[in-house]
PDB file of N, CA and C in Angstrom:
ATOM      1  N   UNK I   4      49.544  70.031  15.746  1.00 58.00           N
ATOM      2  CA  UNK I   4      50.646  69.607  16.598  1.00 58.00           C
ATOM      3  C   UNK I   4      50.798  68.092  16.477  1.00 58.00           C
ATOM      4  N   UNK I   5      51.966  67.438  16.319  1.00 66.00           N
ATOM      5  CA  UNK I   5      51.920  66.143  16.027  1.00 66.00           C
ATOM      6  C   UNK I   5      52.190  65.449  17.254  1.00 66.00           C
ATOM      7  N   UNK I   6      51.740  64.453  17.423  1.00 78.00           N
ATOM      8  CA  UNK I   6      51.687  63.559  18.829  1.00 78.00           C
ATOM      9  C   UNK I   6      52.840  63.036  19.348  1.00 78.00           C
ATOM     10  N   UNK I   7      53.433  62.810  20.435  1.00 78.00           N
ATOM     11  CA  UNK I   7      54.441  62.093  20.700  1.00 78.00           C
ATOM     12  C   UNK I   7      54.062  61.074  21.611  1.00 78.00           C
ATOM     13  N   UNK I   8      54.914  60.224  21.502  1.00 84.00           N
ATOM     14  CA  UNK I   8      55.099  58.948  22.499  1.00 84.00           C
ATOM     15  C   UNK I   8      54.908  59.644  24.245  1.00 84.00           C
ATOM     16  N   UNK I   9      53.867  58.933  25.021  1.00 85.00           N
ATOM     17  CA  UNK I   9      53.900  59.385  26.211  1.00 85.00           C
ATOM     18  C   UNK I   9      54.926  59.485  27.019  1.00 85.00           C
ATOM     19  N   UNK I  10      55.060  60.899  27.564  1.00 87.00           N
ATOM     20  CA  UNK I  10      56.269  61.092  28.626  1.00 87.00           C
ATOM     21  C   UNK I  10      57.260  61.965  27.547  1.00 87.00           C
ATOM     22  N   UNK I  11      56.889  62.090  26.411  1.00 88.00           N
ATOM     23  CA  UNK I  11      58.126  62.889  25.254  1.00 88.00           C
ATOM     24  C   UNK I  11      57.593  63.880  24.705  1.00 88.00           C
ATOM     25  N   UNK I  12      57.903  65.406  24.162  1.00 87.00           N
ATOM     26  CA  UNK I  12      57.666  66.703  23.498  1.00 87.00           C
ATOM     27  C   UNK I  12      58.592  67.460  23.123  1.00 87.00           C
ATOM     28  N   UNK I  13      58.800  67.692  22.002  1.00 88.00           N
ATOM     29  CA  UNK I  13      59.325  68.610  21.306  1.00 88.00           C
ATOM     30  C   UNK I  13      59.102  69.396  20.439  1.00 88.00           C
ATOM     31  N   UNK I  14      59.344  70.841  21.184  1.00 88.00           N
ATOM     32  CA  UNK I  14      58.909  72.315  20.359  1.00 88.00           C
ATOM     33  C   UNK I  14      59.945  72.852  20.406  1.00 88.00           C
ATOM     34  N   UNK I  15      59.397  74.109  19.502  1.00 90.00           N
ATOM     35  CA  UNK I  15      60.810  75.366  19.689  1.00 90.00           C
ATOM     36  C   UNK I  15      60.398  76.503  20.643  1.00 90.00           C
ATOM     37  N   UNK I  16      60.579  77.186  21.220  1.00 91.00           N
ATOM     38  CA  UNK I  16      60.554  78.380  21.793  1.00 91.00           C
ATOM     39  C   UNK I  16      60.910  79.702  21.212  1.00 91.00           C
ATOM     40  N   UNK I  17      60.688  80.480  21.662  1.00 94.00           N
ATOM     41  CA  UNK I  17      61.492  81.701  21.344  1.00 94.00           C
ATOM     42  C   UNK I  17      61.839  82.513  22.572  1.00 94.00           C
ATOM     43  N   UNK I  18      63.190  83.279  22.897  1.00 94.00           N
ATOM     44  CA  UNK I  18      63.563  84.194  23.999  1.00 94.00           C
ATOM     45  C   UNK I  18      62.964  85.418  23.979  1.00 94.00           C
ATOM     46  N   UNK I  19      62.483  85.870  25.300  1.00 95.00           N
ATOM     47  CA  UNK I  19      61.695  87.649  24.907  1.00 95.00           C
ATOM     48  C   UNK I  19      62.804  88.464  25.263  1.00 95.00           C
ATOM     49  N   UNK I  20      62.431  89.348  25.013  1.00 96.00           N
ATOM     50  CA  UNK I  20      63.219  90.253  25.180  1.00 96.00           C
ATOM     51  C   UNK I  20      63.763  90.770  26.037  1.00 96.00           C
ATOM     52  N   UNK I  21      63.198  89.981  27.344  1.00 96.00           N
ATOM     53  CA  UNK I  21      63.360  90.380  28.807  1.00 96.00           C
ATOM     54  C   UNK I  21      64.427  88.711  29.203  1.00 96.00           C
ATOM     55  N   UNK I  22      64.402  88.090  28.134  1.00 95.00           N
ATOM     56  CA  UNK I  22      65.948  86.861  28.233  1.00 95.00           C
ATOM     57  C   UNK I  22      64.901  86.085  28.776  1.00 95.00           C
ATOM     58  N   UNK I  23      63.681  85.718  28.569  1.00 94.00           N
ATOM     59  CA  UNK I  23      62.151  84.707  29.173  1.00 94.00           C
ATOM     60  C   UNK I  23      61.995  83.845  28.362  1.00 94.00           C
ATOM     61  N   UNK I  24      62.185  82.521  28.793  1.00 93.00           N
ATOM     62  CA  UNK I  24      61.157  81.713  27.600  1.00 93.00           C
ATOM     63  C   UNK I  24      60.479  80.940  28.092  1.00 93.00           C
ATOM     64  N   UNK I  25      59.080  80.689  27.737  1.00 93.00           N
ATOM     65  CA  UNK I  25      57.708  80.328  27.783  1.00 93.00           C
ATOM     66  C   UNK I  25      57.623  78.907  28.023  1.00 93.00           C
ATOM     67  N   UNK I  26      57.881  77.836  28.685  1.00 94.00           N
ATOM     68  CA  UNK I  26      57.516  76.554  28.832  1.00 94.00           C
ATOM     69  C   UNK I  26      55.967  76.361  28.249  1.00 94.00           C
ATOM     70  N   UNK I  27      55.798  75.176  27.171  1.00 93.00           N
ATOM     71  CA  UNK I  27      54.746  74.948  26.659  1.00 93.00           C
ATOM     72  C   UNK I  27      53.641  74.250  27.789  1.00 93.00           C
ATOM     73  N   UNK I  28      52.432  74.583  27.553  1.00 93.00           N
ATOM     74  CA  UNK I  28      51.510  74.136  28.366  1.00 93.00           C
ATOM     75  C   UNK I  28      51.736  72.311  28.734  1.00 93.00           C
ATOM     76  N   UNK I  29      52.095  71.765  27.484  1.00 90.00           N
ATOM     77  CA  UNK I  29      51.645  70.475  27.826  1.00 90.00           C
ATOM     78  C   UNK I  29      53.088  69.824  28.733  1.00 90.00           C
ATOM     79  N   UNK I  30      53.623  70.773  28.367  1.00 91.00           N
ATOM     80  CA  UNK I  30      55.421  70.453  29.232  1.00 91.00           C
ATOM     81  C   UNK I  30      54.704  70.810  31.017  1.00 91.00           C
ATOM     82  N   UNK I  31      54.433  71.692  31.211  1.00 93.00           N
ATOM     83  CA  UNK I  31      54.401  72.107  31.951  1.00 93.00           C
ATOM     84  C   UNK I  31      53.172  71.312  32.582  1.00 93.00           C
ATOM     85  N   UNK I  32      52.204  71.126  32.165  1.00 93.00           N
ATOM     86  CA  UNK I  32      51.318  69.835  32.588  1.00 93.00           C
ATOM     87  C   UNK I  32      52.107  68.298  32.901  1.00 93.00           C
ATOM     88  N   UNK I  33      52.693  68.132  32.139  1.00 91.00           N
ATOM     89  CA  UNK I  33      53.038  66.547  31.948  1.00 91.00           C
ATOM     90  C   UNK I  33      54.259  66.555  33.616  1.00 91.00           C
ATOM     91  N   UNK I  34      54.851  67.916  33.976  1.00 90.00           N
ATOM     92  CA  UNK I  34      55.766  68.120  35.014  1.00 90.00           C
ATOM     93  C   UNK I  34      55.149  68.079  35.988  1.00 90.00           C
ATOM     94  N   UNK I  35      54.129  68.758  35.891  1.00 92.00           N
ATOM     95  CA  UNK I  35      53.311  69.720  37.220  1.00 92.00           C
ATOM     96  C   UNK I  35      53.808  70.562  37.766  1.00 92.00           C
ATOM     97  N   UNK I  36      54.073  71.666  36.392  1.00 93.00           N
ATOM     98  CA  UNK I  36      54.681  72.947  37.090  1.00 93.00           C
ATOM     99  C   UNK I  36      53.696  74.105  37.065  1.00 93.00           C
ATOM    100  N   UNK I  37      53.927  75.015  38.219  1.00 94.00           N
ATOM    101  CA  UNK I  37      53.140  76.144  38.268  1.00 94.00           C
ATOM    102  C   UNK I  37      53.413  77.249  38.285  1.00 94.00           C
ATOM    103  N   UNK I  38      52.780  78.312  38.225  1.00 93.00           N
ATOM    104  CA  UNK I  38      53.331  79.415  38.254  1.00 93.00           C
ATOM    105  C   UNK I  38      54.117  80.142  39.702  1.00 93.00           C
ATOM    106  N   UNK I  39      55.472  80.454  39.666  1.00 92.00           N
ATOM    107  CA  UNK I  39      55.602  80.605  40.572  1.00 92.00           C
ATOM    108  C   UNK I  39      56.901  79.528  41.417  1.00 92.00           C
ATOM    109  N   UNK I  40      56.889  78.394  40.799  1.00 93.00           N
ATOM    110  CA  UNK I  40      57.813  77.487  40.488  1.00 93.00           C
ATOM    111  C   UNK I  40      58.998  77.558  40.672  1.00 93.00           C
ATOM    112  N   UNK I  41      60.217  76.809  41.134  1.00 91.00           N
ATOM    113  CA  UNK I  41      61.460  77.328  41.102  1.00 91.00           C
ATOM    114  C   UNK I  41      62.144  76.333  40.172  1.00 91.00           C
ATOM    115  N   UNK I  42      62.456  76.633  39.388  1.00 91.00           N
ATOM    116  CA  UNK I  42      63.831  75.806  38.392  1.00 91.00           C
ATOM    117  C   UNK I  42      64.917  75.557  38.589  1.00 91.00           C
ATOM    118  N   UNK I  43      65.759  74.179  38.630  1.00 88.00           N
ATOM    119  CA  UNK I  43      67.349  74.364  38.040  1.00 88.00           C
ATOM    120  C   UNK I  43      67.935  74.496  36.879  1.00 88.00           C
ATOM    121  N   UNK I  44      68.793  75.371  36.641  1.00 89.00           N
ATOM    122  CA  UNK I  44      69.011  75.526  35.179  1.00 89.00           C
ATOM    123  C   UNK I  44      70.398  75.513  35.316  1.00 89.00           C
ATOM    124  N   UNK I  45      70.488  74.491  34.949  1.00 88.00           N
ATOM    125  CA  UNK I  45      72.181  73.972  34.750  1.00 88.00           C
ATOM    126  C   UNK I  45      72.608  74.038  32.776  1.00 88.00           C
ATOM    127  N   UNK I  46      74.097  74.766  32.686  1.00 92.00           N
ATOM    128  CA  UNK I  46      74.200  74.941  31.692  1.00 92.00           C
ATOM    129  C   UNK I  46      75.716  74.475  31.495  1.00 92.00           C
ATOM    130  N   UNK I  47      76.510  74.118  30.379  1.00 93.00           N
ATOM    131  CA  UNK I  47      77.713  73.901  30.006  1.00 93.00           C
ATOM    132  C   UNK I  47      77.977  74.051  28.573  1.00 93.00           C
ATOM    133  N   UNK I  48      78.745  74.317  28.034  1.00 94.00           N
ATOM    134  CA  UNK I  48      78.805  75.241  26.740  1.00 94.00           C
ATOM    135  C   UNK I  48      78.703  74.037  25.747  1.00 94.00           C
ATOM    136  N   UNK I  49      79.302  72.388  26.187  1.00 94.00           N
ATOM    137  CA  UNK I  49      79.546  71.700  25.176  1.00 94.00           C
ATOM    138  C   UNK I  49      78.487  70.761  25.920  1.00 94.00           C
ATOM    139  N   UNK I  50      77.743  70.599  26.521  1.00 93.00           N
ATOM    140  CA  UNK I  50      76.520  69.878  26.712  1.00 93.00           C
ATOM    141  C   UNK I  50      75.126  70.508  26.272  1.00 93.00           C
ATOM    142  N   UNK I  51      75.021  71.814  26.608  1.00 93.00           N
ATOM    143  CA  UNK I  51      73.858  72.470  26.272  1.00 93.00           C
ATOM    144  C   UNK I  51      73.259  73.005  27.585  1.00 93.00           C
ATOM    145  N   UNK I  52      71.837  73.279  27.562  1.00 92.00           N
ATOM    146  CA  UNK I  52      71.190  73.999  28.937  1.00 92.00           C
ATOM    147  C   UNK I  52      70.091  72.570  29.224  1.00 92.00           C
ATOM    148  N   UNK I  53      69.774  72.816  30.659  1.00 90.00           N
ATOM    149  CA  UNK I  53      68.925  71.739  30.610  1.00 90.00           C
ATOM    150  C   UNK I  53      68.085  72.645  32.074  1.00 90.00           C
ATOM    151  N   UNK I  54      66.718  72.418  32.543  1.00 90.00           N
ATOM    152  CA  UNK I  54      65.783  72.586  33.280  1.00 90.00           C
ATOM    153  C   UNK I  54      65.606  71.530  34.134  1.00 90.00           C
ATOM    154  N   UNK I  55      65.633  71.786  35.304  1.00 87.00           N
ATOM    155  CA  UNK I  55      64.969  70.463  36.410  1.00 87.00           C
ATOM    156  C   UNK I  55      63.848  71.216  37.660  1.00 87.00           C
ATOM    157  N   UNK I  56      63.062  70.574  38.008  1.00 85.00           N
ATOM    158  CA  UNK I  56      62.230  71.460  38.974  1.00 85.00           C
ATOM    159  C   UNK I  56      63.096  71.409  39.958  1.00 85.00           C
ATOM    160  N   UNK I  57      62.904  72.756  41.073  1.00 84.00           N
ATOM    161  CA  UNK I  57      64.009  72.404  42.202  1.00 84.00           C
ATOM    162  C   UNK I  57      64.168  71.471  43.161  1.00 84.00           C
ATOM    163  N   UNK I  58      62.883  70.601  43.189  1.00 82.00           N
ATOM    164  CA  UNK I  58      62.438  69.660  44.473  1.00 82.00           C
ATOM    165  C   UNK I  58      63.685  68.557  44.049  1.00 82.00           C
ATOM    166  N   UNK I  59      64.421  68.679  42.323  1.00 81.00           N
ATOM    167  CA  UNK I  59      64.628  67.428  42.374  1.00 81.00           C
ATOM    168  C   UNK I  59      65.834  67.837  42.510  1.00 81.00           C
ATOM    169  N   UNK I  60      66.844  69.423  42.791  1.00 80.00           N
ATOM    170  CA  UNK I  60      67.839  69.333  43.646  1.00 80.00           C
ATOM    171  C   UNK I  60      67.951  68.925  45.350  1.00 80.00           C
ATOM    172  N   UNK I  61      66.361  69.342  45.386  1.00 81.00           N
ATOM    173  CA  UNK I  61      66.451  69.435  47.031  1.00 81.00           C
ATOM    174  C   UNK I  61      66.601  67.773  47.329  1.00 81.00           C
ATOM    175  N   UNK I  62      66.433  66.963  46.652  1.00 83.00           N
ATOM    176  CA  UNK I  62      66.340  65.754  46.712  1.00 83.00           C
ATOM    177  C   UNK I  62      67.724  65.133  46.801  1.00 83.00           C
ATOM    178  N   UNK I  63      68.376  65.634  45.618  1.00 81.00           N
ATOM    179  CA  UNK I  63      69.621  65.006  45.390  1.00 81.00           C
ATOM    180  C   UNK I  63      70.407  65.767  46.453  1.00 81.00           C
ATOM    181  N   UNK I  64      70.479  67.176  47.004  1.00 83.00           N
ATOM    182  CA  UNK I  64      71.253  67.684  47.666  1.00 83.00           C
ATOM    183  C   UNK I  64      70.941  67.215  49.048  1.00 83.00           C
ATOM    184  N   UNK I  65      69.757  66.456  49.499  1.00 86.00           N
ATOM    185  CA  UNK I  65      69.321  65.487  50.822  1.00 86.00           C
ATOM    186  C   UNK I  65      70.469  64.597  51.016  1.00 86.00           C
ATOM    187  N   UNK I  66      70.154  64.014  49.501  1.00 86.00           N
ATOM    188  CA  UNK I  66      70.627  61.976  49.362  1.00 86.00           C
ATOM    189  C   UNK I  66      72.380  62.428  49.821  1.00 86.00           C
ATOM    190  N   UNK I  67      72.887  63.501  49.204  1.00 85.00           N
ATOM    191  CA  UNK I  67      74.182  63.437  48.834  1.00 85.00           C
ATOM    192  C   UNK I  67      74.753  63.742  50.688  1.00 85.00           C
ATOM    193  N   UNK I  68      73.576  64.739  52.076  1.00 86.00           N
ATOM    194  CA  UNK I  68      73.983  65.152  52.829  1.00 86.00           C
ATOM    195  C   UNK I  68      74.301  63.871  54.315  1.00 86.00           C
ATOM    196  N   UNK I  69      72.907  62.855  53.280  1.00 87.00           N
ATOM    197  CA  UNK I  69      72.844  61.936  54.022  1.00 87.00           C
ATOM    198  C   UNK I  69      73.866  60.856  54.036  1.00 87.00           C
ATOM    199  N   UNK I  70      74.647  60.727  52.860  1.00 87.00           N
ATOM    200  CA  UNK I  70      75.599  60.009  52.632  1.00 87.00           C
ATOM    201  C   UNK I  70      76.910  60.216  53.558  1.00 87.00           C
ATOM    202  N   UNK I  71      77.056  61.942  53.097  1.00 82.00           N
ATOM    203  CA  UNK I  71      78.503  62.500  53.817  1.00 82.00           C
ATOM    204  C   UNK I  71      78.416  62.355  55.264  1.00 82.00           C
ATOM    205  N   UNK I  72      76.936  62.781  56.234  1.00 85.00           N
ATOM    206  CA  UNK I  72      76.866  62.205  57.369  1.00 85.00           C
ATOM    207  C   UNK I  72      76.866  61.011  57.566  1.00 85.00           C
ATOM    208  N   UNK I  73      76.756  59.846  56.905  1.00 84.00           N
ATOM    209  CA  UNK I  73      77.239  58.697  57.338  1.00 84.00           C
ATOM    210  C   UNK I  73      78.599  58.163  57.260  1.00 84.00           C
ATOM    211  N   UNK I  74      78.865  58.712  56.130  1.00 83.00           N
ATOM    212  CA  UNK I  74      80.366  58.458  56.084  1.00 83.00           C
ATOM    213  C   UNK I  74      81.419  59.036  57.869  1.00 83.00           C
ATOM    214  N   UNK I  75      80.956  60.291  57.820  1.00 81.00           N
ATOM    215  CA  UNK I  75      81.563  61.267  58.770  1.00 81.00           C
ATOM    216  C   UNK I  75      81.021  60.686  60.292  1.00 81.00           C
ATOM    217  N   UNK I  76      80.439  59.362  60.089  1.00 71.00           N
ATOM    218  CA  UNK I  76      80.172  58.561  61.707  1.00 71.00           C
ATOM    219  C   UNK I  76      81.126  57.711  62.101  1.00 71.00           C
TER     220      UNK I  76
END
């Protein structure tokens, strides 16, 4: 496996047959994801698919509630 610059990895995957694909160990280390985990999986046909853990919607969907309630004072 060839090394990358810290904080960077790139592999290929493959889809099972059940439409699953396998996050690599060291991905999944370097995140701190576990089993059991919840994902965002945001997709667009001319951007591609992309993965985020969910804490970091719950985050942005906070920042964005905290905003509209201030506005709405």
């Amino acid at each position: 496996m060839a090394k990358f610059p810290e904080g960077k990895y790139l592999a290929t995957v493959k889809i099972g047959p059940k439409g699953q694909v396998v996050i690599p160990k060291d991905v999944r280390d370097m995140f701190g994801l576990n089993s059991g985990d919840s994902l965002l999986l945001m997709a667009d046909k001319g951007q591609g698919i992309a993965l985020q853990p969910y804490s970091y919607a719950e985050a942005f969907w906070s920042a964005v509630k905290e905003v509209k309630d201030s506005d709405d004072k």
